């Protein structure tokens, strides 16, 4: 985005949140880089604390990932005090756009320990279901329909449908658990960027995290089969939910196929990063 336009948006937000008595005029705003969708600032307060201000860009949702400030606010409010997510400070939806303010978390990027991810994911999936979040249904037919809606007809074919499939349970989902949204903190691993939470099949969160395309796009590498098995074993131990692990394993080929079609969909819209990782999903599909 143009630097002058970004500065103008920051100044507008500064006035909005100063008038709302949330962020004083004397606070120091600095633009954060690394996000793929929204504008995010770190706001250093006069008392030494820090906040994060996220301005949502409209019409930036994709077929697999929502971008909804209202949903982020709902999720953060439901997770208050959990040490799973940042603490919500304020939310506003206006003609200027949706804006979420939350407390800045001091931490380091995820270091690659899949067990810690399995544990925080299981903790999230064990929490109560917050009101106001949309329901997400995952079936073999829905995964195939998603892929066909994204990829040109006949581009690639879905794998054979699973012969048997354990029932899904309903859980609180993050929707975008990728390396860039994981922070190692003094309070343990925490999840950020809650713009696409939902209620649904927990195997969907597992599939996003284990996706080789998502791992590589967010600065890591594709997980090895040993790491995948270690993650699933740790998730099962932490959650006591062998059914979700079995369901993920049965659906894994379809999850990889759908992610491959998503990467191709993104690449046809000019995102070259996605073009180079689509083959990773097809390779994982064959292995699965």
C-alpha atoms as a PDB file:
ATOM      1  CA  UNK A   1       0.000   0.000   0.000  1.00  0.00           C
ATOM      2  CA  UNK A   2       1.181   3.550  -0.731  1.00  0.00           C
ATOM      3  CA  UNK A   3       3.188   4.968   2.177  1.00  0.00           C
ATOM      4  CA  UNK A   4       1.258   8.240   2.249  1.00  0.00           C
ATOM      5  CA  UNK A   5      -2.058   6.386   2.311  1.00  0.00           C
ATOM      6  CA  UNK A   6      -0.819   4.160   5.133  1.00  0.00           C
ATOM      7  CA  UNK A   7       0.256   7.215   7.108  1.00  0.00           C
ATOM      8  CA  UNK A   8      -3.128   8.830   6.492  1.00  0.00           C
ATOM      9  CA  UNK A   9      -4.926   5.752   7.819  1.00  0.00           C
ATOM     10  CA  UNK A  10      -2.697   5.710  10.879  1.00  0.00           C
ATOM     11  CA  UNK A  11      -3.440   9.357  11.607  1.00  0.00           C
ATOM     12  CA  UNK A  12      -7.165   8.730  11.227  1.00  0.00           C
ATOM     13  CA  UNK A  13      -6.970   5.786  13.644  1.00  0.00           C
ATOM     14  CA  UNK A  14      -4.947   7.878  16.068  1.00  0.00           C
ATOM     15  CA  UNK A  15      -7.786  10.414  16.186  1.00  0.00           C
ATOM     16  CA  UNK A  16     -10.484   7.745  16.505  1.00  0.00           C
ATOM     17  CA  UNK A  17      -8.868   5.973  19.446  1.00  0.00           C
ATOM     18  CA  UNK A  18      -7.790   9.192  21.139  1.00  0.00           C
ATOM     19  CA  UNK A  19     -11.384  10.462  20.994  1.00  0.00           C
ATOM     20  CA  UNK A  20     -12.498   7.115  22.441  1.00  0.00           C
ATOM     21  CA  UNK A  21     -10.010   7.533  25.338  1.00  0.00           C
ATOM     22  CA  UNK A  22      -8.317   4.238  24.442  1.00  0.00           C
ATOM     23  CA  UNK A  23      -4.966   5.473  23.069  1.00  0.00           C
ATOM     24  CA  UNK A  24      -3.619   8.901  24.091  1.00  0.00           C
ATOM     25  CA  UNK A  25      -2.187  11.308  21.531  1.00  0.00           C
ATOM     26  CA  UNK A  26       1.268  10.890  23.042  1.00  0.00           C
ATOM     27  CA  UNK A  27       1.428   7.173  22.159  1.00  0.00           C
ATOM     28  CA  UNK A  28       4.004   6.141  19.573  1.00  0.00           C
ATOM     29  CA  UNK A  29       2.706   4.246  16.519  1.00  0.00           C
ATOM     30  CA  UNK A  30       4.976   2.027  14.389  1.00  0.00           C
ATOM     31  CA  UNK A  31       3.847  -0.039  11.399  1.00  0.00           C
ATOM     32  CA  UNK A  32       4.494  -3.777  11.685  1.00  0.00           C
ATOM     33  CA  UNK A  33       5.489  -5.760   8.618  1.00  0.00           C
ATOM     34  CA  UNK A  34       5.009  -9.418   7.826  1.00  0.00           C
ATOM     35  CA  UNK A  35       1.221  -9.573   7.648  1.00  0.00           C
ATOM     36  CA  UNK A  36      -0.226 -10.668   4.326  1.00  0.00           C
ATOM     37  CA  UNK A  37      -3.602  -8.929   4.515  1.00  0.00           C
ATOM     38  CA  UNK A  38      -4.241  -6.175   7.066  1.00  0.00           C
ATOM     39  CA  UNK A  39      -2.502  -3.045   8.356  1.00  0.00           C
ATOM     40  CA  UNK A  40      -1.053  -3.572  11.836  1.00  0.00           C
ATOM     41  CA  UNK A  41       0.672  -1.110  14.154  1.00  0.00           C
ATOM     42  CA  UNK A  42       2.445  -1.533  17.444  1.00  0.00           C
ATOM     43  CA  UNK A  43       1.403   1.270  19.772  1.00  0.00           C
ATOM     44  CA  UNK A  44       3.801   2.085  22.616  1.00  0.00           C
ATOM     45  CA  UNK A  45       1.896   3.735  25.441  1.00  0.00           C
ATOM     46  CA  UNK A  46       3.199   6.458  27.801  1.00  0.00           C
ATOM     47  CA  UNK A  47       3.046   4.038  30.753  1.00  0.00           C
ATOM     48  CA  UNK A  48       5.496   1.638  29.062  1.00  0.00           C
ATOM     49  CA  UNK A  49       2.922  -0.928  27.936  1.00  0.00           C
ATOM     50  CA  UNK A  50       2.255  -1.736  24.284  1.00  0.00           C
ATOM     51  CA  UNK A  51      -0.861  -2.409  22.245  1.00  0.00           C
ATOM     52  CA  UNK A  52      -1.494  -3.701  18.743  1.00  0.00           C
ATOM     53  CA  UNK A  53      -3.936  -1.920  16.420  1.00  0.00           C
ATOM     54  CA  UNK A  54      -5.171  -3.924  13.449  1.00  0.00           C
ATOM     55  CA  UNK A  55      -7.116  -2.245  10.653  1.00  0.00           C
ATOM     56  CA  UNK A  56      -8.939  -4.780   8.488  1.00  0.00           C
ATOM     57  CA  UNK A  57      -8.840  -4.316   4.751  1.00  0.00           C
ATOM     58  CA  UNK A  58     -12.300  -4.877   3.239  1.00  0.00           C
ATOM     59  CA  UNK A  59     -13.056  -7.544   0.660  1.00  0.00           C
ATOM     60  CA  UNK A  60      -9.875  -9.516   1.332  1.00  0.00           C
ATOM     61  CA  UNK A  61     -11.375 -12.840   2.416  1.00  0.00           C
ATOM     62  CA  UNK A  62     -10.485 -15.857   0.290  1.00  0.00           C
ATOM     63  CA  UNK A  63     -12.327 -19.148  -0.277  1.00  0.00           C
ATOM     64  CA  UNK A  64     -10.457 -20.773   2.639  1.00  0.00           C
ATOM     65  CA  UNK A  65      -9.613 -17.862   4.944  1.00  0.00           C
ATOM     66  CA  UNK A  66     -12.006 -15.245   6.245  1.00  0.00           C
ATOM     67  CA  UNK A  67     -10.844 -11.786   7.282  1.00  0.00           C
ATOM     68  CA  UNK A  68     -13.397 -10.608   9.796  1.00  0.00           C
ATOM     69  CA  UNK A  69     -12.686  -8.153  12.595  1.00  0.00           C
ATOM     70  CA  UNK A  70     -15.961  -8.901  14.373  1.00  0.00           C
ATOM     71  CA  UNK A  71     -15.051 -12.569  14.567  1.00  0.00           C
ATOM     72  CA  UNK A  72     -11.585 -11.730  15.885  1.00  0.00           C
ATOM     73  CA  UNK A  73     -13.084  -9.588  18.626  1.00  0.00           C
ATOM     74  CA  UNK A  74     -15.539 -12.349  19.560  1.00  0.00           C
ATOM     75  CA  UNK A  75     -12.744 -14.931  19.722  1.00  0.00           C
ATOM     76  CA  UNK A  76     -10.405 -12.763  21.800  1.00  0.00           C
ATOM     77  CA  UNK A  77     -13.204 -11.856  24.185  1.00  0.00           C
ATOM     78  CA  UNK A  78     -14.036 -15.553  24.645  1.00  0.00           C
ATOM     79  CA  UNK A  79     -10.376 -16.373  25.336  1.00  0.00           C
ATOM     80  CA  UNK A  80      -9.748 -13.653  27.940  1.00  0.00           C
ATOM     81  CA  UNK A  81      -7.369 -14.912  30.621  1.00  0.00           C
ATOM     82  CA  UNK A  82      -6.625 -18.165  28.795  1.00  0.00           C
ATOM     83  CA  UNK A  83      -3.008 -17.425  27.755  1.00  0.00           C
ATOM     84  CA  UNK A  84      -3.944 -18.842  24.372  1.00  0.00           C
ATOM     85  CA  UNK A  85      -4.473 -15.481  22.662  1.00  0.00           C
ATOM     86  CA  UNK A  86      -3.824 -11.762  23.191  1.00  0.00           C
ATOM     87  CA  UNK A  87      -6.066  -9.813  25.554  1.00  0.00           C
ATOM     88  CA  UNK A  88      -8.712  -7.748  23.750  1.00  0.00           C
ATOM     89  CA  UNK A  89      -8.748  -4.034  24.628  1.00  0.00           C
ATOM     90  CA  UNK A  90     -11.292  -2.572  22.192  1.00  0.00           C
ATOM     91  CA  UNK A  91     -13.114  -3.133  18.921  1.00  0.00           C
ATOM     92  CA  UNK A  92     -14.798  -0.684  16.560  1.00  0.00           C
ATOM     93  CA  UNK A  93     -16.650  -1.179  13.292  1.00  0.00           C
ATOM     94  CA  UNK A  94     -17.183   2.062  11.422  1.00  0.00           C
ATOM     95  CA  UNK A  95     -17.266   3.437   7.897  1.00  0.00           C
ATOM     96  CA  UNK A  96     -13.474   3.641   8.153  1.00  0.00           C
ATOM     97  CA  UNK A  97     -13.288  -0.117   8.678  1.00  0.00           C
ATOM     98  CA  UNK A  98     -13.120  -2.729  11.418  1.00  0.00           C
ATOM     99  CA  UNK A  99     -10.384  -2.134  13.978  1.00  0.00           C
ATOM    100  CA  UNK A 100      -9.247  -4.421  16.779  1.00  0.00           C
ATOM    101  CA  UNK A 101      -7.020  -3.252  19.653  1.00  0.00           C
ATOM    102  CA  UNK A 102      -5.326  -5.882  21.791  1.00  0.00           C
ATOM    103  CA  UNK A 103      -2.391  -6.066  24.186  1.00  0.00           C
ATOM    104  CA  UNK A 104       0.963  -6.672  22.555  1.00  0.00           C
ATOM    105  CA  UNK A 105       2.537 -10.033  23.393  1.00  0.00           C
ATOM    106  CA  UNK A 106       6.279 -10.179  23.935  1.00  0.00           C
ATOM    107  CA  UNK A 107       7.552 -13.364  22.373  1.00  0.00           C
ATOM    108  CA  UNK A 108       9.631 -15.077  19.743  1.00  0.00           C
ATOM    109  CA  UNK A 109       8.559 -16.737  16.505  1.00  0.00           C
ATOM    110  CA  UNK A 110       7.646 -20.400  16.829  1.00  0.00           C
ATOM    111  CA  UNK A 111      10.831 -22.468  16.971  1.00  0.00           C
ATOM    112  CA  UNK A 112       9.523 -25.633  15.302  1.00  0.00           C
ATOM    113  CA  UNK A 113       8.418 -27.757  18.282  1.00  0.00           C
ATOM    114  CA  UNK A 114       5.260 -29.460  17.001  1.00  0.00           C
ATOM    115  CA  UNK A 115       4.372 -30.809  20.440  1.00  0.00           C
ATOM    116  CA  UNK A 116       3.811 -27.307  21.819  1.00  0.00           C
ATOM    117  CA  UNK A 117       1.473 -26.559  18.907  1.00  0.00           C
ATOM    118  CA  UNK A 118      -0.454 -29.778  19.500  1.00  0.00           C
ATOM    119  CA  UNK A 119      -0.928 -28.869  23.144  1.00  0.00           C
ATOM    120  CA  UNK A 120      -2.177 -25.305  22.596  1.00  0.00           C
ATOM    121  CA  UNK A 121      -4.449 -26.502  19.786  1.00  0.00           C
ATOM    122  CA  UNK A 122      -5.929 -29.194  22.040  1.00  0.00           C
ATOM    123  CA  UNK A 123      -6.478 -26.591  24.784  1.00  0.00           C
ATOM    124  CA  UNK A 124      -8.336 -24.361  22.321  1.00  0.00           C
ATOM    125  CA  UNK A 125     -10.477 -27.231  21.051  1.00  0.00           C
ATOM    126  CA  UNK A 126     -11.439 -28.122  24.638  1.00  0.00           C
ATOM    127  CA  UNK A 127     -12.860 -24.691  25.408  1.00  0.00           C
ATOM    128  CA  UNK A 128     -16.529 -23.781  25.391  1.00  0.00           C
ATOM    129  CA  UNK A 129     -18.129 -22.705  22.129  1.00  0.00           C
ATOM    130  CA  UNK A 130     -18.504 -18.905  21.937  1.00  0.00           C
ATOM    131  CA  UNK A 131     -21.708 -17.451  20.573  1.00  0.00           C
ATOM    132  CA  UNK A 132     -21.673 -15.532  17.312  1.00  0.00           C
ATOM    133  CA  UNK A 133     -19.091 -17.520  15.369  1.00  0.00           C
ATOM    134  CA  UNK A 134     -20.171 -19.276  12.148  1.00  0.00           C
ATOM    135  CA  UNK A 135     -20.456 -23.032  11.895  1.00  0.00           C
ATOM    136  CA  UNK A 136     -18.046 -24.870   9.596  1.00  0.00           C
ATOM    137  CA  UNK A 137     -19.044 -28.294   8.290  1.00  0.00           C
ATOM    138  CA  UNK A 138     -16.384 -30.623   6.895  1.00  0.00           C
ATOM    139  CA  UNK A 139     -17.317 -33.690   4.861  1.00  0.00           C
ATOM    140  CA  UNK A 140     -15.647 -35.381   1.891  1.00  0.00           C
ATOM    141  CA  UNK A 141     -18.247 -33.807  -0.388  1.00  0.00           C
ATOM    142  CA  UNK A 142     -17.748 -30.316   1.078  1.00  0.00           C
ATOM    143  CA  UNK A 143     -13.976 -30.553   0.619  1.00  0.00           C
ATOM    144  CA  UNK A 144     -14.421 -31.636  -3.004  1.00  0.00           C
ATOM    145  CA  UNK A 145     -16.961 -28.863  -3.608  1.00  0.00           C
ATOM    146  CA  UNK A 146     -14.531 -26.311  -2.159  1.00  0.00           C
ATOM    147  CA  UNK A 147     -11.802 -27.508  -4.498  1.00  0.00           C
ATOM    148  CA  UNK A 148     -14.001 -27.505  -7.580  1.00  0.00           C
ATOM    149  CA  UNK A 149     -15.149 -23.976  -6.781  1.00  0.00           C
ATOM    150  CA  UNK A 150     -11.543 -22.808  -6.781  1.00  0.00           C
ATOM    151  CA  UNK A 151      -9.882 -24.811  -9.546  1.00  0.00           C
ATOM    152  CA  UNK A 152     -10.785 -24.874 -13.238  1.00  0.00           C
ATOM    153  CA  UNK A 153     -12.792 -27.917 -14.259  1.00  0.00           C
ATOM    154  CA  UNK A 154     -10.559 -30.879 -14.973  1.00  0.00           C
ATOM    155  CA  UNK A 155      -7.404 -29.222 -13.607  1.00  0.00           C
ATOM    156  CA  UNK A 156      -6.778 -31.917 -11.021  1.00  0.00           C
ATOM    157  CA  UNK A 157      -8.961 -34.696  -9.701  1.00  0.00           C
ATOM    158  CA  UNK A 158      -9.710 -35.311  -6.025  1.00  0.00           C
ATOM    159  CA  UNK A 159      -8.433 -38.519  -4.427  1.00  0.00           C
ATOM    160  CA  UNK A 160     -10.617 -41.497  -3.697  1.00  0.00           C
ATOM    161  CA  UNK A 161     -13.129 -40.843  -0.938  1.00  0.00           C
ATOM    162  CA  UNK A 162     -12.412 -42.473   2.437  1.00  0.00           C
ATOM    163  CA  UNK A 163     -14.323 -45.704   2.935  1.00  0.00           C
ATOM    164  CA  UNK A 164     -15.081 -45.021   6.590  1.00  0.00           C
ATOM    165  CA  UNK A 165     -14.957 -41.809   8.547  1.00  0.00           C
ATOM    166  CA  UNK A 166     -15.209 -41.209  12.322  1.00  0.00           C
ATOM    167  CA  UNK A 167     -17.836 -38.686  13.333  1.00  0.00           C
ATOM    168  CA  UNK A 168     -16.784 -35.060  13.803  1.00  0.00           C
ATOM    169  CA  UNK A 169     -17.190 -33.203  17.071  1.00  0.00           C
ATOM    170  CA  UNK A 170     -17.809 -29.459  17.346  1.00  0.00           C
ATOM    171  CA  UNK A 171     -14.945 -27.331  18.633  1.00  0.00           C
ATOM    172  CA  UNK A 172     -13.711 -23.742  18.840  1.00  0.00           C
ATOM    173  CA  UNK A 173     -11.398 -23.334  15.806  1.00  0.00           C
ATOM    174  CA  UNK A 174      -8.723 -20.733  15.119  1.00  0.00           C
ATOM    175  CA  UNK A 175      -8.884 -21.328  11.363  1.00  0.00           C
ATOM    176  CA  UNK A 176      -5.351 -20.185  10.501  1.00  0.00           C
ATOM    177  CA  UNK A 177      -2.789 -21.932  12.714  1.00  0.00           C
ATOM    178  CA  UNK A 178       0.343 -21.397  10.628  1.00  0.00           C
ATOM    179  CA  UNK A 179       3.933 -20.702  11.784  1.00  0.00           C
ATOM    180  CA  UNK A 180       3.504 -16.931  11.426  1.00  0.00           C
ATOM    181  CA  UNK A 181       0.597 -16.962  13.873  1.00  0.00           C
ATOM    182  CA  UNK A 182       2.464 -18.743  16.688  1.00  0.00           C
ATOM    183  CA  UNK A 183       4.438 -16.907  19.373  1.00  0.00           C
ATOM    184  CA  UNK A 184       6.631 -18.469  22.041  1.00  0.00           C
ATOM    185  CA  UNK A 185       6.069 -16.401  25.195  1.00  0.00           C
ATOM    186  CA  UNK A 186       6.909 -16.615  28.876  1.00  0.00           C
ATOM    187  CA  UNK A 187       3.348 -17.934  29.341  1.00  0.00           C
ATOM    188  CA  UNK A 188       3.778 -20.636  26.694  1.00  0.00           C
ATOM    189  CA  UNK A 189       2.874 -20.792  23.032  1.00  0.00           C
ATOM    190  CA  UNK A 190       0.111 -18.351  22.039  1.00  0.00           C
ATOM    191  CA  UNK A 191      -1.958 -17.877  18.880  1.00  0.00           C
ATOM    192  CA  UNK A 192      -2.381 -14.524  17.116  1.00  0.00           C
ATOM    193  CA  UNK A 193      -4.358 -13.320  14.057  1.00  0.00           C
ATOM    194  CA  UNK A 194      -7.853 -14.520  14.907  1.00  0.00           C
ATOM    195  CA  UNK A 195      -9.634 -13.158  11.834  1.00  0.00           C
ATOM    196  CA  UNK A 196     -11.182 -16.475  10.746  1.00  0.00           C
ATOM    197  CA  UNK A 197     -12.330 -18.430  13.827  1.00  0.00           C
ATOM    198  CA  UNK A 198     -15.359 -20.689  13.624  1.00  0.00           C
ATOM    199  CA  UNK A 199     -17.133 -23.607  15.273  1.00  0.00           C
ATOM    200  CA  UNK A 200     -16.553 -26.923  13.575  1.00  0.00           C
ATOM    201  CA  UNK A 201     -14.511 -30.045  12.981  1.00  0.00           C
ATOM    202  CA  UNK A 202     -11.144 -29.791  14.814  1.00  0.00           C
ATOM    203  CA  UNK A 203      -9.474 -31.793  12.049  1.00  0.00           C
ATOM    204  CA  UNK A 204      -9.723 -28.586   9.968  1.00  0.00           C
ATOM    205  CA  UNK A 205      -7.296 -26.759  12.296  1.00  0.00           C
ATOM    206  CA  UNK A 206      -4.978 -29.762  12.212  1.00  0.00           C
ATOM    207  CA  UNK A 207      -5.038 -29.787   8.406  1.00  0.00           C
ATOM    208  CA  UNK A 208      -4.039 -26.113   8.161  1.00  0.00           C
ATOM    209  CA  UNK A 209      -1.104 -26.558  10.530  1.00  0.00           C
ATOM    210  CA  UNK A 210       0.149 -29.763   8.854  1.00  0.00           C
ATOM    211  CA  UNK A 211      -0.200 -28.292   5.350  1.00  0.00           C
ATOM    212  CA  UNK A 212       3.269 -28.187   3.743  1.00  0.00           C
ATOM    213  CA  UNK A 213       2.241 -25.165   1.672  1.00  0.00           C
ATOM    214  CA  UNK A 214       1.254 -23.174   4.768  1.00  0.00           C
ATOM    215  CA  UNK A 215       4.434 -24.201   6.583  1.00  0.00           C
ATOM    216  CA  UNK A 216       6.663 -23.028   3.733  1.00  0.00           C
ATOM    217  CA  UNK A 217       4.712 -19.846   2.965  1.00  0.00           C
ATOM    218  CA  UNK A 218       5.103 -18.733   6.570  1.00  0.00           C
ATOM    219  CA  UNK A 219       8.835 -19.219   6.816  1.00  0.00           C
ATOM    220  CA  UNK A 220       9.215 -22.778   8.024  1.00  0.00           C
ATOM    221  CA  UNK A 221       9.644 -25.966   6.005  1.00  0.00           C
ATOM    222  CA  UNK A 222       7.328 -28.847   5.236  1.00  0.00           C
ATOM    223  CA  UNK A 223       7.028 -31.090   8.280  1.00  0.00           C
ATOM    224  CA  UNK A 224       8.515 -34.581   8.069  1.00  0.00           C
ATOM    225  CA  UNK A 225       6.367 -37.677   8.473  1.00  0.00           C
ATOM    226  CA  UNK A 226       8.018 -38.188  11.868  1.00  0.00           C
ATOM    227  CA  UNK A 227       7.021 -34.682  12.976  1.00  0.00           C
ATOM    228  CA  UNK A 228       3.471 -35.190  11.720  1.00  0.00           C
ATOM    229  CA  UNK A 229       3.146 -38.435  13.682  1.00  0.00           C
ATOM    230  CA  UNK A 230       4.632 -36.739  16.770  1.00  0.00           C
ATOM    231  CA  UNK A 231       2.162 -33.857  16.458  1.00  0.00           C
ATOM    232  CA  UNK A 232      -0.851 -36.157  16.099  1.00  0.00           C
ATOM    233  CA  UNK A 233       0.286 -38.319  19.002  1.00  0.00           C
ATOM    234  CA  UNK A 234       0.756 -35.261  21.238  1.00  0.00           C
ATOM    235  CA  UNK A 235      -2.635 -33.859  20.224  1.00  0.00           C
ATOM    236  CA  UNK A 236      -4.311 -37.159  21.051  1.00  0.00           C
ATOM    237  CA  UNK A 237      -2.612 -37.378  24.450  1.00  0.00           C
ATOM    238  CA  UNK A 238      -3.440 -33.761  25.344  1.00  0.00           C
ATOM    239  CA  UNK A 239      -7.044 -33.867  24.116  1.00  0.00           C
ATOM    240  CA  UNK A 240      -7.883 -37.517  24.759  1.00  0.00           C
ATOM    241  CA  UNK A 241      -9.514 -37.371  21.337  1.00  0.00           C
ATOM    242  CA  UNK A 242      -8.401 -40.293  19.191  1.00  0.00           C
ATOM    243  CA  UNK A 243     -11.476 -39.852  16.990  1.00  0.00           C
ATOM    244  CA  UNK A 244     -10.367 -36.479  15.619  1.00  0.00           C
ATOM    245  CA  UNK A 245      -6.886 -37.832  14.862  1.00  0.00           C
ATOM    246  CA  UNK A 246      -8.404 -40.798  13.012  1.00  0.00           C
ATOM    247  CA  UNK A 247     -10.741 -38.439  11.170  1.00  0.00           C
ATOM    248  CA  UNK A 248      -7.850 -36.220  10.088  1.00  0.00           C
ATOM    249  CA  UNK A 249      -5.855 -39.206   8.817  1.00  0.00           C
ATOM    250  CA  UNK A 250      -8.851 -40.381   6.783  1.00  0.00           C
ATOM    251  CA  UNK A 251      -9.452 -36.912   5.326  1.00  0.00           C
ATOM    252  CA  UNK A 252      -5.784 -35.943   4.847  1.00  0.00           C
ATOM    253  CA  UNK A 253      -5.702 -36.710   1.077  1.00  0.00           C
ATOM    254  CA  UNK A 254      -8.754 -34.505   0.512  1.00  0.00           C
ATOM    255  CA  UNK A 255      -7.358 -31.745   2.717  1.00  0.00           C
ATOM    256  CA  UNK A 256      -4.120 -31.759   0.708  1.00  0.00           C
ATOM    257  CA  UNK A 257      -6.040 -31.805  -2.572  1.00  0.00           C
ATOM    258  CA  UNK A 258      -8.181 -28.871  -1.508  1.00  0.00           C
ATOM    259  CA  UNK A 259      -5.123 -26.894  -0.392  1.00  0.00           C
ATOM    260  CA  UNK A 260      -3.461 -27.604  -3.747  1.00  0.00           C
ATOM    261  CA  UNK A 261      -6.474 -26.158  -5.550  1.00  0.00           C
ATOM    262  CA  UNK A 262      -6.382 -23.138  -3.223  1.00  0.00           C
ATOM    263  CA  UNK A 263      -2.708 -22.536  -4.020  1.00  0.00           C
ATOM    264  CA  UNK A 264      -3.484 -22.707  -7.728  1.00  0.00           C
ATOM    265  CA  UNK A 265      -6.425 -20.334  -7.238  1.00  0.00           C
ATOM    266  CA  UNK A 266      -4.109 -17.857  -5.506  1.00  0.00           C
ATOM    267  CA  UNK A 267      -1.436 -18.237  -8.181  1.00  0.00           C
ATOM    268  CA  UNK A 268      -3.904 -17.414 -10.977  1.00  0.00           C
ATOM    269  CA  UNK A 269      -4.487 -14.121  -9.150  1.00  0.00           C
ATOM    270  CA  UNK A 270      -0.836 -13.177  -9.329  1.00  0.00           C
ATOM    271  CA  UNK A 271       0.595 -14.626  -6.108  1.00  0.00           C
ATOM    272  CA  UNK A 272       3.700 -16.447  -7.277  1.00  0.00           C
ATOM    273  CA  UNK A 273       4.537 -17.701  -3.791  1.00  0.00           C
ATOM    274  CA  UNK A 274       1.495 -19.956  -3.949  1.00  0.00           C
ATOM    275  CA  UNK A 275       2.388 -21.304  -7.381  1.00  0.00           C
ATOM    276  CA  UNK A 276       5.642 -22.778  -6.083  1.00  0.00           C
ATOM    277  CA  UNK A 277       4.051 -24.525  -3.071  1.00  0.00           C
ATOM    278  CA  UNK A 278       1.091 -26.146  -4.850  1.00  0.00           C
ATOM    279  CA  UNK A 279       3.262 -29.139  -5.783  1.00  0.00           C
ATOM    280  CA  UNK A 280       4.089 -29.677  -2.102  1.00  0.00           C
ATOM    281  CA  UNK A 281       0.415 -30.373  -1.443  1.00  0.00           C
ATOM    282  CA  UNK A 282       0.165 -32.763  -4.384  1.00  0.00           C
ATOM    283  CA  UNK A 283       3.247 -34.616  -3.136  1.00  0.00           C
ATOM    284  CA  UNK A 284       1.714 -34.837   0.339  1.00  0.00           C
ATOM    285  CA  UNK A 285      -1.523 -36.100  -1.215  1.00  0.00           C
ATOM    286  CA  UNK A 286       0.358 -39.001  -2.839  1.00  0.00           C
ATOM    287  CA  UNK A 287       2.111 -39.842   0.446  1.00  0.00           C
ATOM    288  CA  UNK A 288      -1.161 -39.677   2.366  1.00  0.00           C
END
